[in-house]
Short mmCIF file of C-alpha atoms in Angstrom, two decimals:
data_model
loop_
_atom_site.label_atom_id
_atom_site.label_comp_id
_atom_site.label_asym_id
_atom_site.label_seq_id
_atom_site.Cartn_x
_atom_site.Cartn_y
_atom_site.Cartn_z
CA MET Y 1 128.47 109.67 79.24
CA SER Y 2 129.10 106.77 81.55
CA THR Y 3 132.18 106.11 83.57
CA ILE Y 4 133.74 102.67 83.91
CA GLY Y 5 133.19 101.23 87.35
CA THR Y 6 130.23 103.38 88.37
CA THR Y 7 126.71 102.17 88.89
CA ALA Y 8 123.72 103.55 87.04
CA GLN Y 9 122.55 105.24 90.25
CA GLU Y 10 125.94 106.91 90.75
CA GLN Y 11 125.81 108.13 87.15
CA ALA Y 12 122.28 109.49 87.66
CA TRP Y 13 123.46 111.44 90.71
CA ASN Y 14 125.88 113.34 88.50
CA ARG Y 15 123.05 115.15 86.73
CA THR Y 16 120.38 117.55 87.89
CA PRO Y 17 117.00 117.60 86.15
CA ALA Y 18 115.95 120.73 84.30
CA MET Y 19 113.22 121.33 86.88
CA TYR Y 20 112.65 120.19 90.45
CA PRO Y 21 110.63 121.52 93.39
CA ARG Y 22 111.97 122.98 96.62
CA LEU Y 23 109.88 122.38 99.73
CA VAL Y 24 110.38 124.02 103.12
CA TYR Y 25 109.77 122.44 106.50
CA ARG Y 26 109.81 123.76 110.04
CA ASP Y 27 111.97 120.71 110.87
CA GLU Y 28 113.89 119.76 107.75
CA VAL Y 29 115.89 117.07 109.58
CA ALA Y 30 112.69 115.25 110.61
CA ALA Y 31 111.35 115.71 107.07
CA LEU Y 32 114.50 114.16 105.60
CA GLN Y 33 114.12 111.14 107.87
CA TYR Y 34 110.40 110.83 107.09
CA LEU Y 35 110.77 111.10 103.33
CA THR Y 36 113.57 108.52 103.21
CA GLU Y 37 111.98 106.07 105.64
CA VAL Y 38 108.26 106.35 104.87
CA PHE Y 39 108.20 107.36 101.18
CA GLN Y 40 111.51 105.60 100.33
CA PHE Y 41 113.38 108.54 98.82
CA THR Y 42 117.18 108.40 98.58
CA GLU Y 43 119.25 111.37 99.72
CA ARG Y 44 122.01 112.76 97.52
CA ARG Y 45 124.18 112.80 100.62
CA GLU Y 46 127.16 114.41 98.87
CA ALA Y 47 124.94 117.37 97.91
CA ARG Y 48 123.73 118.26 101.43
CA MET Y 49 124.48 121.86 102.39
CA GLY Y 50 124.41 123.92 105.56
CA GLY Y 51 123.10 122.68 108.84
CA ASP Y 52 123.61 125.84 110.90
CA ASP Y 53 121.15 126.94 113.57
CA ASP Y 54 119.81 129.93 111.60
CA GLU Y 55 119.31 128.70 108.06
CA GLY Y 56 119.26 124.94 108.58
CA MET Y 57 120.26 122.49 105.89
CA LEU Y 58 119.37 121.95 102.27
CA ALA Y 59 119.11 118.37 101.05
CA TRP Y 60 118.33 116.82 97.68
CA LEU Y 61 116.26 113.64 97.61
CA GLU Y 62 115.76 111.36 94.65
CA PHE Y 63 113.06 108.97 93.60
CA GLY Y 64 113.74 107.28 90.29
CA ASP Y 65 114.89 110.05 87.97
CA GLY Y 66 113.11 112.77 89.98
CA VAL Y 67 114.62 115.13 92.53
CA VAL Y 68 113.16 117.30 95.28
CA MET Y 69 115.10 119.85 97.34
CA ILE Y 70 114.10 120.29 100.97
CA GLY Y 71 115.17 122.90 103.47
CA ARG Y 72 114.19 124.79 106.58
CA ALA Y 73 111.41 127.35 106.58
CA SER Y 74 113.95 130.01 107.55
CA PRO Y 75 113.66 133.79 107.30
CA ALA Y 76 115.60 133.64 104.01
CA ALA Y 77 113.22 131.01 102.63
CA ARG Y 78 110.32 133.33 103.46
CA ASP Y 79 111.82 136.72 102.64
CA VAL Y 80 113.99 135.89 99.62
CA HIS Y 81 112.26 132.88 98.05
CA HIS Y 82 108.67 133.41 99.33
CA LEU Y 83 108.42 129.80 100.54
CA TYR Y 84 106.23 128.77 103.47
CA PRO Y 85 105.50 125.41 105.04
CA PRO Y 86 101.87 124.21 104.80
CA ALA Y 87 101.27 124.89 108.52
CA GLU Y 88 102.05 128.59 108.03
CA ALA Y 89 100.18 128.85 104.73
CA GLY Y 90 97.18 127.02 106.18
CA HIS Y 91 97.26 124.35 103.44
CA ALA Y 92 99.50 122.61 100.95
CA SER Y 93 100.24 124.79 97.94
CA VAL Y 94 101.44 122.09 95.57
CA MET Y 95 101.00 118.38 94.88
CA ILE Y 96 104.14 116.48 93.98
CA ASN Y 97 103.53 113.60 91.55
CA VAL Y 98 105.82 110.59 91.86
CA THR Y 99 105.95 107.59 89.53
CA VAL Y 100 106.49 104.38 91.49
CA ASP Y 101 107.45 100.82 90.51
CA GLY Y 102 105.42 98.48 92.69
CA ILE Y 103 102.70 100.87 93.85
CA ASP Y 104 100.99 98.36 96.14
CA ASP Y 105 104.22 97.67 98.03
CA HIS Y 106 104.96 101.40 98.23
CA TYR Y 107 101.46 102.04 99.60
CA ALA Y 108 101.81 99.28 102.22
CA HIS Y 109 105.23 100.65 103.24
CA ALA Y 110 103.86 104.19 103.57
CA ILE Y 111 100.97 103.00 105.73
CA ALA Y 112 103.31 100.94 107.92
CA GLY Y 113 105.51 104.05 108.30
CA GLY Y 114 102.58 106.12 109.52
CA ALA Y 115 101.80 108.14 106.38
CA ARG Y 116 98.61 110.17 106.49
CA ILE Y 117 96.75 108.74 103.51
CA THR Y 118 94.38 111.27 101.94
CA MET Y 119 93.28 109.09 99.00
CA PRO Y 120 93.36 105.31 99.41
CA ILE Y 121 94.93 103.29 96.64
CA GLU Y 122 92.70 102.88 93.60
CA ASP Y 123 92.72 102.34 89.87
CA ALA Y 124 92.03 105.60 88.06
CA PHE Y 125 89.99 105.79 84.86
CA TYR Y 126 93.00 107.21 82.97
CA GLY Y 127 95.11 104.05 83.30
CA TYR Y 128 97.04 104.47 86.55
CA ARG Y 129 96.91 102.95 90.02
CA ARG Y 130 97.40 105.74 92.54
CA TYR Y 131 97.18 107.00 96.10
CA GLU Y 132 97.79 110.31 97.84
CA ALA Y 133 99.32 111.14 101.19
CA ASP Y 134 100.47 114.13 103.19
CA ASP Y 135 103.91 114.09 104.76
CA LEU Y 136 104.62 114.97 108.38
CA GLU Y 137 104.22 118.73 107.77
CA GLY Y 138 101.40 118.66 105.23
CA HIS Y 139 103.08 118.67 101.81
CA HIS Y 140 100.83 116.68 99.47
CA TRP Y 141 102.18 113.70 97.48
CA HIS Y 142 100.52 111.75 94.67
CA PHE Y 143 102.10 108.34 93.99
CA HIS Y 144 101.13 106.41 90.86
CA GLU Y 145 102.06 103.55 88.54
CA SER Y 146 100.62 102.79 85.11
CA LEU Y 147 98.25 99.86 84.91
CA ASP Y 148 100.16 98.75 81.80
CA ALA Y 149 103.35 98.39 83.88
CA ILE Y 150 101.48 96.54 86.62
CA ASN Y 151 99.86 94.16 84.10
CA ALA Y 152 103.18 93.56 82.29
CA ARG Y 153 104.86 92.67 85.59
CA ALA Y 154 102.03 90.26 86.43
CA ARG Y 155 102.46 88.50 83.07
CA SER Y 156 106.19 87.95 83.50
#
């Protein structure tokens, strides 16, 4: 249900998807800055929680209609939720797939922001243009856009 006077983005922020990942970082504040500046996520600022010295903060970041929760790799994250940052695990344990509008611009922005590209941009045989990158602590991200969407944009 929409509300008069609110933007589509404000309306989207009033819902939570049925499923979203939670990632932990040794420095969640630096991760928040990195993900918003380099990968162009938008923080749900009104949803931020915590920020104390022991447990750190939890933040929700959006990209399109997707959401990711980030937080500190605190004792509770380890002991209660069994979450570890890639540096402690020795590798990334998940790849987060993100659909992007304007993949070439997103790729150029990520490179300019210092992203560690692990797969250069390419057209995949299954109909998508894609690239992969690790964030500042080693979480693995796969960004993609359908070739149909790219071709439709080029025609218009």
